[in-house]
Amino acid sequence: MKLIITKTYEEMSGIAVNILMGLMYQNKRVNLSITAGSTPKEIYRQMIAQVKGKDYFDNVHYYNFDEIPFKGLDREGVTISNLRNDYLTPAGIKEENIHKLTMENYKEFDEMLEKDGGLDAILMGMGADGHFCGNLPKLTKFGNKTYMVPIAEDLKELMVGEVGDIKYVPDSFVTMGPASVFAVKKLILAVNGKHKASIVKKALEGEVTEDVPSSLLRLHPDITIILDEDAASELELV
Amino acid sequence: MKLIITKTYEEMSGIAVNILMGLMYQNKRVNLSITAGSTPKEIYRQMIAQVKGKDYFDNVHYYNFDEIPFKGLDREGVTISNLRNDYLTPAGIKEENIHKLTMENYKEFDEMLEKDGGLDAILMGMGADGHFCGNLPKLTKFGNKTYMVPIAEDLKELMVGEVGDIKYVPDSFVTMGPASVFAVKKLILAVNGKHKASIVKKALEGEVTEDVPSSLLRLHPDITIILDEDAASELELV
Amino acid sequence: MKLIITKTYEEMSGIAVNILMGLMYQNKRVNLSITAGSTPKEIYRQMIAQVKGKDYFDNVHYYNFDEIPFKGLDREGVTISNLRNDYLTPAGIKEENIHKLTMENYKEFDEMLEKDGGLDAILMGMGADGHFCGNLPKLTKFGNKTYMVPIAEDLKELMVGEVGDIKYVPDSFVTMGPASVFAVKKLILAVNGKHKASIVKKALEGEVTEDVPSSLLRLHPDITIILDEDAASELELV
Amino acid sequence: MKLIITKTYEEMSGIAVNILMGLMYQNKRVNLSITAGSTPKEIYRQMIAQVKGKDYFDNVHYYNFDEIPFKGLDREGVTISNLRNDYLTPAGIKEENIHKLTMENYKEFDEMLEKDGGLDAILMGMGADGHFCGNLPKLTKFGNKTYMVPIAEDLKELMVGEVGDIKYVPDSFVTMGPASVFAVKKLILAVNGKHKASIVKKALEGEVTEDVPSSLLRLHPDITIILDEDAASELELV
């Protein structure tokens, strides 16, 4: 575990950019799985400027690591839609370099990744409840590969923000499980903000437990964890 | 996880030899941690024949991953003594290439490994209770790096076999923890025998839980698990 | 450069087997290019015993690195035919795991290798004239990727041994060039016999020059050179 | 060979920064050899901003790859002095992380690198005469490891610019040779400017020959070559 604590969100973002982009200049296929959400907005802003219109990145392929479908709508899911908006479309990534995890293909997703040569890196955030990817407390088994997660009725209200209206909240979603994430060569975990300080402490200094799914991540042999000072403010090791 | 099931113990041993020795022919320092015990006897028999007297292996360094001291005796511990008997001495390994984990240095052991460039591979067995290295059920925390394990009174009787007499059973021993083992680049787990079939099934197909410490190992991004048919006989995936 | 000098041909062969097979037990596609000829006979004898009938090697793919066609005959070339006889057929390798370099596809061969993820290792011998693969003295440019080599009239007599009759000697053959070989992750060079001692000395201790194509090989960042004592007998560094 | 052609010098520099810094965020020792000269000025300007005062880079070590001593002066040589001015001092690199190649230690330098775990990356420029590091046309043997180069009388005038006065021009200098550079895991070659276009064409599309030492570099299995449009303007492959 390489732990980096930065003064600012911008510095945190620049480090993630260096790590991701440093992998991309290779004469071989490079497979990346990257997160949607608010944390990586600045990361993608910097990357778009460097990636757009550069055909020397034709070797780089992108995968989403979870997906929430819109119930009853015939359209792409929440995650890939957000990734398109925030990065893939403005960066001009070709459709053939985009590989979607969906409700339909999740059972074959791990095998597909393996055939494609495996993921070289995954960029993740951490939820305030300790989740990573779609691995939620109480619903996560460390042994899971890519799997489908049923959404309990009392969780549905919370997911309105993702899909826009209660009527679009699906009955389940899909995610790479802990076992799938551990097969990735390099893990990058970026967390910022005071509201994450408490869960960061649990994940990095507490017990490794399925109650705090992110607590497992520090065991991966090649993980870089980038925190801003706010997110790191409750750590004792600092 | 690469799972290999062999017809015989000899075949299982030959595969472990190929993997370990394949790493050793390099123009750089290679760090190995290898297990004592009965499982690797044949592995060491084959390796000794290839290693003894060969100075092109001067780049290979050896580390024990746990240690049980003899209480009240001024001598080396159980693990390193067995490793010397079974491999290090007959293979003619130089003392400067042997690095001991002891009751005295365990707090600095992970840092020492890191300074030495990290372990390239670790060869482990699995106990019938699901332990790996010295990580016992109920006494193991997945988040542990190298640590000291107190030996409860009711466990002492069981350890007479290791030290020869109840009076030599110590109050505690040391072991690389799960977090230390996960930092190793390549894990090799070799298990044979019908009496291991039940725990192998739990470790590979059951939940990842501290109650079965070996269940964690299958999450490592580069682990090869070698079972003979007896040890694999209860697996469903076969 | 890792240099290993062995007492016997059998020991030399066993080392090559360890290195090659050590790479094969992985949970990902492994691409190997292996040599035909007399040097590897014992290597293949040992490997066949370990590979035949083992479906845990379905991830291993094989490529020939040169090819001599039979002029006027509608059949596979010399190299792949020999590889089939000596290893691929007795080892029971599936046709879908065999990838042929031919007179027809050599221009796309480097790109094909790249798409397949690159070669993980290449096992080569050294000719008494210093050639490796089909890179002959005077006909080799270090900058060459996979290319076609015209066979001069005075060379044709020498190639009767390969194809059986002067009428089958072709006008040209194909080979991976030095630039293609240098893109391979791990190089293994095995040489035995007194008649190779003089060229081994030139290749390892003389100038790096296109007149001795093998002299380039020692520059590769991950090459293991295995010599028996006879082949090493003129080296000064020993 | 990964070839990247950029519109500007700033873009070229940003790419080199991404590659170098992407390697630096690791939980292990990272060894870098970096070039002095005018090409990397912007690279170092960007790196200093990210490196200064950051103790999470204590794992990064720096090596110069050539050295020109000042004749008759008791002071550090030209290369390390320039590296201190341009990067090491403003970036606040600790003295214990700086490892000097000198006239005194060059014979042991390759062995020292090997003991330190090898170089993870080397950042180089290319001279208008095709030299890389101190490997000059006519004076370079591809087989050379780190070596001393005598300076002929007619070359001494040219070196006044380096040392300030003809009286300080030494009789020889030292440099990592081609064989030493090829042992590095990752090569980064950055070249900019119209005046380099002709030699870039020779080095990338001409013969691999000791007359153009940089022509060898494209054979390395992991080299990224970054050119601005001016430097790439004579290439046919573009």
CSV table of N, CA, C and O in Angstrom, one decimal, chain D residues 100-168:
chain,number,residue,atom,x,y,z
D,100,LYS,N,26.0,9.0,-7.4
D,100,LYS,CA,26.8,9.6,-8.5
D,100,LYS,C,27.6,8.6,-9.2
D,100,LYS,O,28.3,7.7,-8.6
D,101,LEU,N,27.6,8.7,-10.5
D,101,LEU,CA,28.6,8.0,-11.4
D,101,LEU,C,29.8,9.0,-11.5
D,101,LEU,O,29.6,10.2,-11.8
D,102,THR,N,31.0,8.5,-11.2
D,102,THR,CA,32.2,9.3,-11.2
D,102,THR,C,33.3,8.6,-11.9
D,102,THR,O,33.3,7.5,-12.2
D,103,MET,N,34.4,9.4,-12.2
D,103,MET,CA,35.6,8.9,-12.8
D,103,MET,C,36.2,7.8,-11.9
D,103,MET,O,36.9,6.9,-12.3
D,104,GLU,N,35.8,7.8,-10.6
D,104,GLU,CA,36.4,6.9,-9.6
D,104,GLU,C,35.7,5.6,-9.6
D,104,GLU,O,36.2,4.5,-9.3
D,105,ASN,N,34.4,5.7,-9.7
D,105,ASN,CA,33.6,4.4,-9.4
D,105,ASN,C,33.0,3.8,-10.6
D,105,ASN,O,32.2,2.8,-10.5
D,106,TYR,N,33.3,4.2,-11.8
D,106,TYR,CA,32.6,3.7,-13.0
D,106,TYR,C,32.8,2.2,-13.2
D,106,TYR,O,31.9,1.6,-13.8
D,107,LYS,N,33.9,1.7,-12.8
D,107,LYS,CA,34.1,0.2,-13.0
D,107,LYS,C,33.1,-0.6,-12.2
D,107,LYS,O,32.9,-1.8,-12.5
D,108,GLU,N,32.7,0.0,-11.1
D,108,GLU,CA,31.8,-0.8,-10.2
D,108,GLU,C,30.3,-0.3,-10.4
D,108,GLU,O,29.4,-0.8,-9.7
D,109,PHE,N,30.1,0.6,-11.3
D,109,PHE,CA,28.7,1.2,-11.4
D,109,PHE,C,27.6,0.2,-11.8
D,109,PHE,O,26.6,0.2,-11.2
D,110,ASP,N,27.9,-0.6,-12.8
D,110,ASP,CA,26.9,-1.6,-13.2
D,110,ASP,C,26.5,-2.6,-12.1
D,110,ASP,O,25.4,-2.9,-11.9
D,111,GLU,N,27.6,-3.0,-11.4
D,111,GLU,CA,27.3,-3.9,-10.3
D,111,GLU,C,26.5,-3.2,-9.2
D,111,GLU,O,25.6,-3.8,-8.5
D,112,MET,N,26.8,-1.9,-8.9
D,112,MET,CA,26.1,-1.1,-7.9
D,112,MET,C,24.6,-1.0,-8.3
D,112,MET,O,23.7,-1.2,-7.5
D,113,LEU,N,24.4,-0.7,-9.6
D,113,LEU,CA,23.0,-0.6,-10.1
D,113,LEU,C,22.3,-1.9,-9.9
D,113,LEU,O,21.1,-2.0,-9.4
D,114,GLU,N,22.9,-3.0,-10.2
D,114,GLU,CA,22.3,-4.3,-10.0
D,114,GLU,C,22.0,-4.6,-8.5
D,114,GLU,O,20.9,-5.1,-8.2
D,115,LYS,N,22.9,-4.2,-7.6
D,115,LYS,CA,22.6,-4.4,-6.2
D,115,LYS,C,21.5,-3.6,-5.7
D,115,LYS,O,20.7,-3.9,-4.8
D,116,ASP,N,21.4,-2.4,-6.3
D,116,ASP,CA,20.3,-1.5,-5.9
D,116,ASP,C,18.9,-1.9,-6.5
D,116,ASP,O,17.9,-1.2,-6.3
D,117,GLY,N,18.9,-3.0,-7.3
D,117,GLY,CA,17.7,-3.5,-7.8
D,117,GLY,C,17.5,-3.1,-9.3
D,117,GLY,O,16.4,-3.4,-9.9
D,118,GLY,N,18.5,-2.5,-9.9
D,118,GLY,CA,18.4,-2.1,-11.3
D,118,GLY,C,17.6,-0.8,-11.5
D,118,GLY,O,16.9,-0.3,-10.6
D,119,LEU,N,17.9,-0.1,-12.6
D,119,LEU,CA,17.2,1.1,-12.9
D,119,LEU,C,15.8,0.8,-13.4
D,119,LEU,O,15.6,0.0,-14.3
D,120,ASP,N,14.8,1.5,-12.9
D,120,ASP,CA,13.4,1.3,-13.3
D,120,ASP,C,13.1,2.1,-14.6
D,120,ASP,O,12.3,1.7,-15.4
D,121,ALA,N,13.8,3.2,-14.8
D,121,ALA,CA,13.6,4.0,-16.0
D,121,ALA,C,14.8,4.9,-16.2
D,121,ALA,O,15.5,5.3,-15.2
D,122,ILE,N,15.1,5.3,-17.4
D,122,ILE,CA,16.1,6.2,-17.8
D,122,ILE,C,15.5,7.2,-18.8
D,122,ILE,O,14.8,6.8,-19.7
D,123,LEU,N,15.7,8.5,-18.5
D,123,LEU,CA,15.2,9.6,-19.4
D,123,LEU,C,16.4,10.1,-20.1
D,123,LEU,O,17.4,10.5,-19.5
D,124,MET,N,16.4,10.0,-21.5
D,124,MET,CA,17.5,10.4,-22.3
D,124,MET,C,17.1,11.4,-23.4
D,124,MET,O,15.9,11.4,-23.8
D,125,GLY,N,18.0,12.2,-23.8
D,125,GLY,CA,17.8,12.9,-25.1
D,125,GLY,C,18.7,12.3,-26.2
D,125,GLY,O,19.3,11.3,-26.0
D,126,MET,N,18.7,12.9,-27.3
D,126,MET,CA,19.5,12.4,-28.4
D,126,MET,C,20.3,13.6,-29.0
D,126,MET,O,19.8,14.7,-29.2
D,127,GLY,N,21.6,13.4,-29.2
D,127,GLY,CA,22.5,14.4,-29.7
D,127,GLY,C,22.3,14.6,-31.2
D,127,GLY,O,21.8,13.6,-31.9
D,128,ALA,N,22.6,15.7,-31.8
D,128,ALA,CA,22.5,16.0,-33.2
D,128,ALA,C,23.4,15.0,-34.0
D,128,ALA,O,23.2,14.8,-35.2
D,129,ASP,N,24.4,14.5,-33.3
D,129,ASP,CA,25.3,13.5,-34.0
D,129,ASP,C,24.9,12.1,-33.7
D,129,ASP,O,25.5,11.1,-34.1
D,130,GLY,N,23.7,11.9,-33.1
D,130,GLY,CA,23.2,10.6,-32.8
D,130,GLY,C,23.6,9.9,-31.5
D,130,GLY,O,23.3,8.8,-31.2
D,131,HIS,N,24.4,10.7,-30.7
D,131,HIS,CA,24.8,10.1,-29.4
D,131,HIS,C,23.6,10.0,-28.4
D,131,HIS,O,22.7,10.8,-28.5
D,132,PHE,N,23.7,9.1,-27.5
D,132,PHE,CA,22.8,9.0,-26.3
D,132,PHE,C,23.7,8.8,-25.1
D,132,PHE,O,24.7,8.1,-25.2
D,133,CYS,N,23.3,9.3,-24.0
D,133,CYS,CA,24.2,9.3,-22.8
D,133,CYS,C,25.6,9.8,-23.4
D,133,CYS,O,25.6,10.8,-24.2
D,134,GLY,N,26.7,9.3,-23.0
D,134,GLY,CA,28.0,9.7,-23.6
D,134,GLY,C,28.5,8.8,-24.7
D,134,GLY,O,29.7,8.7,-24.9
D,135,ASN,N,27.6,8.1,-25.3
D,135,ASN,CA,27.9,7.2,-26.4
D,135,ASN,C,28.0,7.9,-27.8
D,135,ASN,O,27.0,8.1,-28.4
D,136,LEU,N,29.2,8.3,-28.1
D,136,LEU,CA,29.5,9.1,-29.3
D,136,LEU,C,29.7,8.2,-30.5
D,136,LEU,O,30.2,7.1,-30.4
D,137,PRO,N,29.3,8.7,-31.7
D,137,PRO,CA,29.6,8.0,-33.0
D,137,PRO,C,31.1,7.8,-33.0
D,137,PRO,O,31.9,8.6,-32.6
D,138,LYS,N,31.5,6.6,-33.5
D,138,LYS,CA,32.9,6.2,-33.7
D,138,LYS,C,33.6,5.8,-32.5
D,138,LYS,O,34.6,5.1,-32.5
D,139,LEU,N,33.1,6.2,-31.3
D,139,LEU,CA,33.7,5.9,-30.0
D,139,LEU,C,32.9,4.8,-29.3
D,139,LEU,O,33.3,4.4,-28.2
D,140,THR,N,31.8,4.4,-29.8
D,140,THR,CA,30.9,3.6,-29.1
D,140,THR,C,30.9,2.1,-29.6
D,140,THR,O,30.9,1.9,-30.8
D,141,LYS,N,30.9,1.2,-28.7
D,141,LYS,CA,30.7,-0.2,-29.0
D,141,LYS,C,29.4,-0.6,-28.4
D,141,LYS,O,29.2,-0.4,-27.2
D,142,PHE,N,28.5,-1.3,-29.1
D,142,PHE,CA,27.2,-1.7,-28.6
D,142,PHE,C,27.4,-2.6,-27.4
D,142,PHE,O,26.5,-2.6,-26.5
D,143,GLY,N,28.5,-3.3,-27.3
D,143,GLY,CA,28.7,-4.3,-26.2
D,143,GLY,C,29.1,-3.7,-24.9
D,143,GLY,O,29.2,-4.3,-23.9
D,144,ASN,N,29.5,-2.4,-25.0
D,144,ASN,CA,30.0,-1.7,-23.8
D,144,ASN,C,29.0,-1.6,-22.6
D,144,ASN,O,27.9,-1.2,-22.8
D,145,LYS,N,29.5,-1.9,-21.4
D,145,LYS,CA,28.8,-1.6,-20.2
D,145,LYS,C,29.4,-0.2,-19.8
D,145,LYS,O,30.0,0.5,-20.6
D,146,THR,N,29.2,0.3,-18.6
D,146,THR,CA,29.7,1.6,-18.2
D,146,THR,C,31.3,1.6,-18.4
D,146,THR,O,32.0,0.8,-18.0
D,147,TYR,N,31.7,2.7,-19.1
D,147,TYR,CA,33.1,2.7,-19.5
D,147,TYR,C,33.7,4.2,-19.6
D,147,TYR,O,32.9,5.1,-19.5
D,148,MET,N,35.0,4.3,-19.7
D,148,MET,CA,35.6,5.5,-19.8
D,148,MET,C,35.9,5.8,-21.3
D,148,MET,O,36.4,5.0,-22.0
D,149,VAL,N,35.7,7.1,-21.7
D,149,VAL,CA,35.9,7.5,-23.1
D,149,VAL,C,37.0,8.5,-23.1
D,149,VAL,O,36.9,9.6,-22.5
D,150,PRO,N,38.1,8.2,-23.8
D,150,PRO,CA,39.2,9.2,-24.0
D,150,PRO,C,38.7,10.4,-24.9
D,150,PRO,O,37.9,10.1,-25.9
D,151,ILE,N,39.1,11.6,-24.6
D,151,ILE,CA,38.7,12.7,-25.5
D,151,ILE,C,39.8,13.1,-26.3
D,151,ILE,O,40.9,13.6,-25.8
D,152,ALA,N,39.7,12.9,-27.6
D,152,ALA,CA,40.8,13.3,-28.6
D,152,ALA,C,41.0,14.8,-28.6
D,152,ALA,O,40.1,15.6,-28.2
D,153,GLU,N,42.2,15.2,-29.0
D,153,GLU,CA,42.5,16.6,-28.9
D,153,GLU,C,41.5,17.5,-29.7
D,153,GLU,O,41.1,18.5,-29.3
D,154,ASP,N,41.1,16.9,-30.9
D,154,ASP,CA,40.3,17.8,-31.7
D,154,ASP,C,38.8,17.9,-31.2
D,154,ASP,O,38.0,18.6,-31.7
D,155,LEU,N,38.5,17.0,-30.2
D,155,LEU,CA,37.2,17.1,-29.6
D,155,LEU,C,37.2,18.1,-28.4
D,155,LEU,O,36.1,18.6,-28.0
D,156,LYS,N,38.4,18.4,-27.9
D,156,LYS,CA,38.5,19.2,-26.7
D,156,LYS,C,37.9,20.6,-26.8
D,156,LYS,O,37.2,21.1,-26.0
D,157,GLU,N,38.1,21.2,-28.0
D,157,GLU,CA,37.6,22.5,-28.3
D,157,GLU,C,36.0,22.5,-28.1
D,157,GLU,O,35.5,23.4,-27.5
D,158,LEU,N,35.4,21.4,-28.6
D,158,LEU,CA,34.0,21.3,-28.5
D,158,LEU,C,33.4,21.2,-27.1
D,158,LEU,O,32.3,21.5,-26.9
D,159,MET,N,34.3,20.8,-26.2
D,159,MET,CA,33.8,20.6,-24.9
D,159,MET,C,34.0,21.8,-23.9
D,159,MET,O,33.7,21.7,-22.8
D,160,VAL,N,34.5,22.9,-24.5
D,160,VAL,CA,34.7,24.1,-23.7
D,160,VAL,C,33.4,24.5,-23.1
D,160,VAL,O,33.3,25.0,-22.0
D,161,GLY,N,32.4,24.4,-23.9
D,161,GLY,CA,31.0,24.9,-23.5
D,161,GLY,C,30.6,24.2,-22.2
D,161,GLY,O,29.8,24.7,-21.4
D,162,GLU,N,31.0,22.9,-22.1
D,162,GLU,CA,30.6,22.1,-20.9
D,162,GLU,C,31.3,22.6,-19.6
D,162,GLU,O,30.6,22.6,-18.6
D,163,VAL,N,32.6,22.9,-19.8
D,163,VAL,CA,33.4,23.1,-18.5
D,163,VAL,C,33.8,24.6,-18.4
D,163,VAL,O,34.4,24.9,-17.4
D,164,GLY,N,33.6,25.4,-19.4
D,164,GLY,CA,33.8,26.9,-19.2
D,164,GLY,C,35.1,27.4,-19.7
D,164,GLY,O,35.2,28.6,-20.1
D,165,ASP,N,36.1,26.5,-19.8
D,165,ASP,CA,37.4,27.0,-20.3
D,165,ASP,C,38.2,25.8,-20.7
D,165,ASP,O,38.1,24.7,-20.2
D,166,ILE,N,39.0,26.0,-21.8
D,166,ILE,CA,39.8,24.9,-22.3
D,166,ILE,C,40.7,24.2,-21.3
D,166,ILE,O,40.9,23.0,-21.3
D,167,LYS,N,41.1,25.0,-20.3
D,167,LYS,CA,42.0,24.4,-19.3
D,167,LYS,C,41.3,23.4,-18.4
D,167,LYS,O,41.9,22.6,-17.7
D,168,TYR,N,40.0,23.5,-18.4
D,168,TYR,CA,39.2,22.5,-17.5
D,168,TYR,C,38.7,21.3,-18.3
D,168,TYR,O,38.1,20.4,-17.7
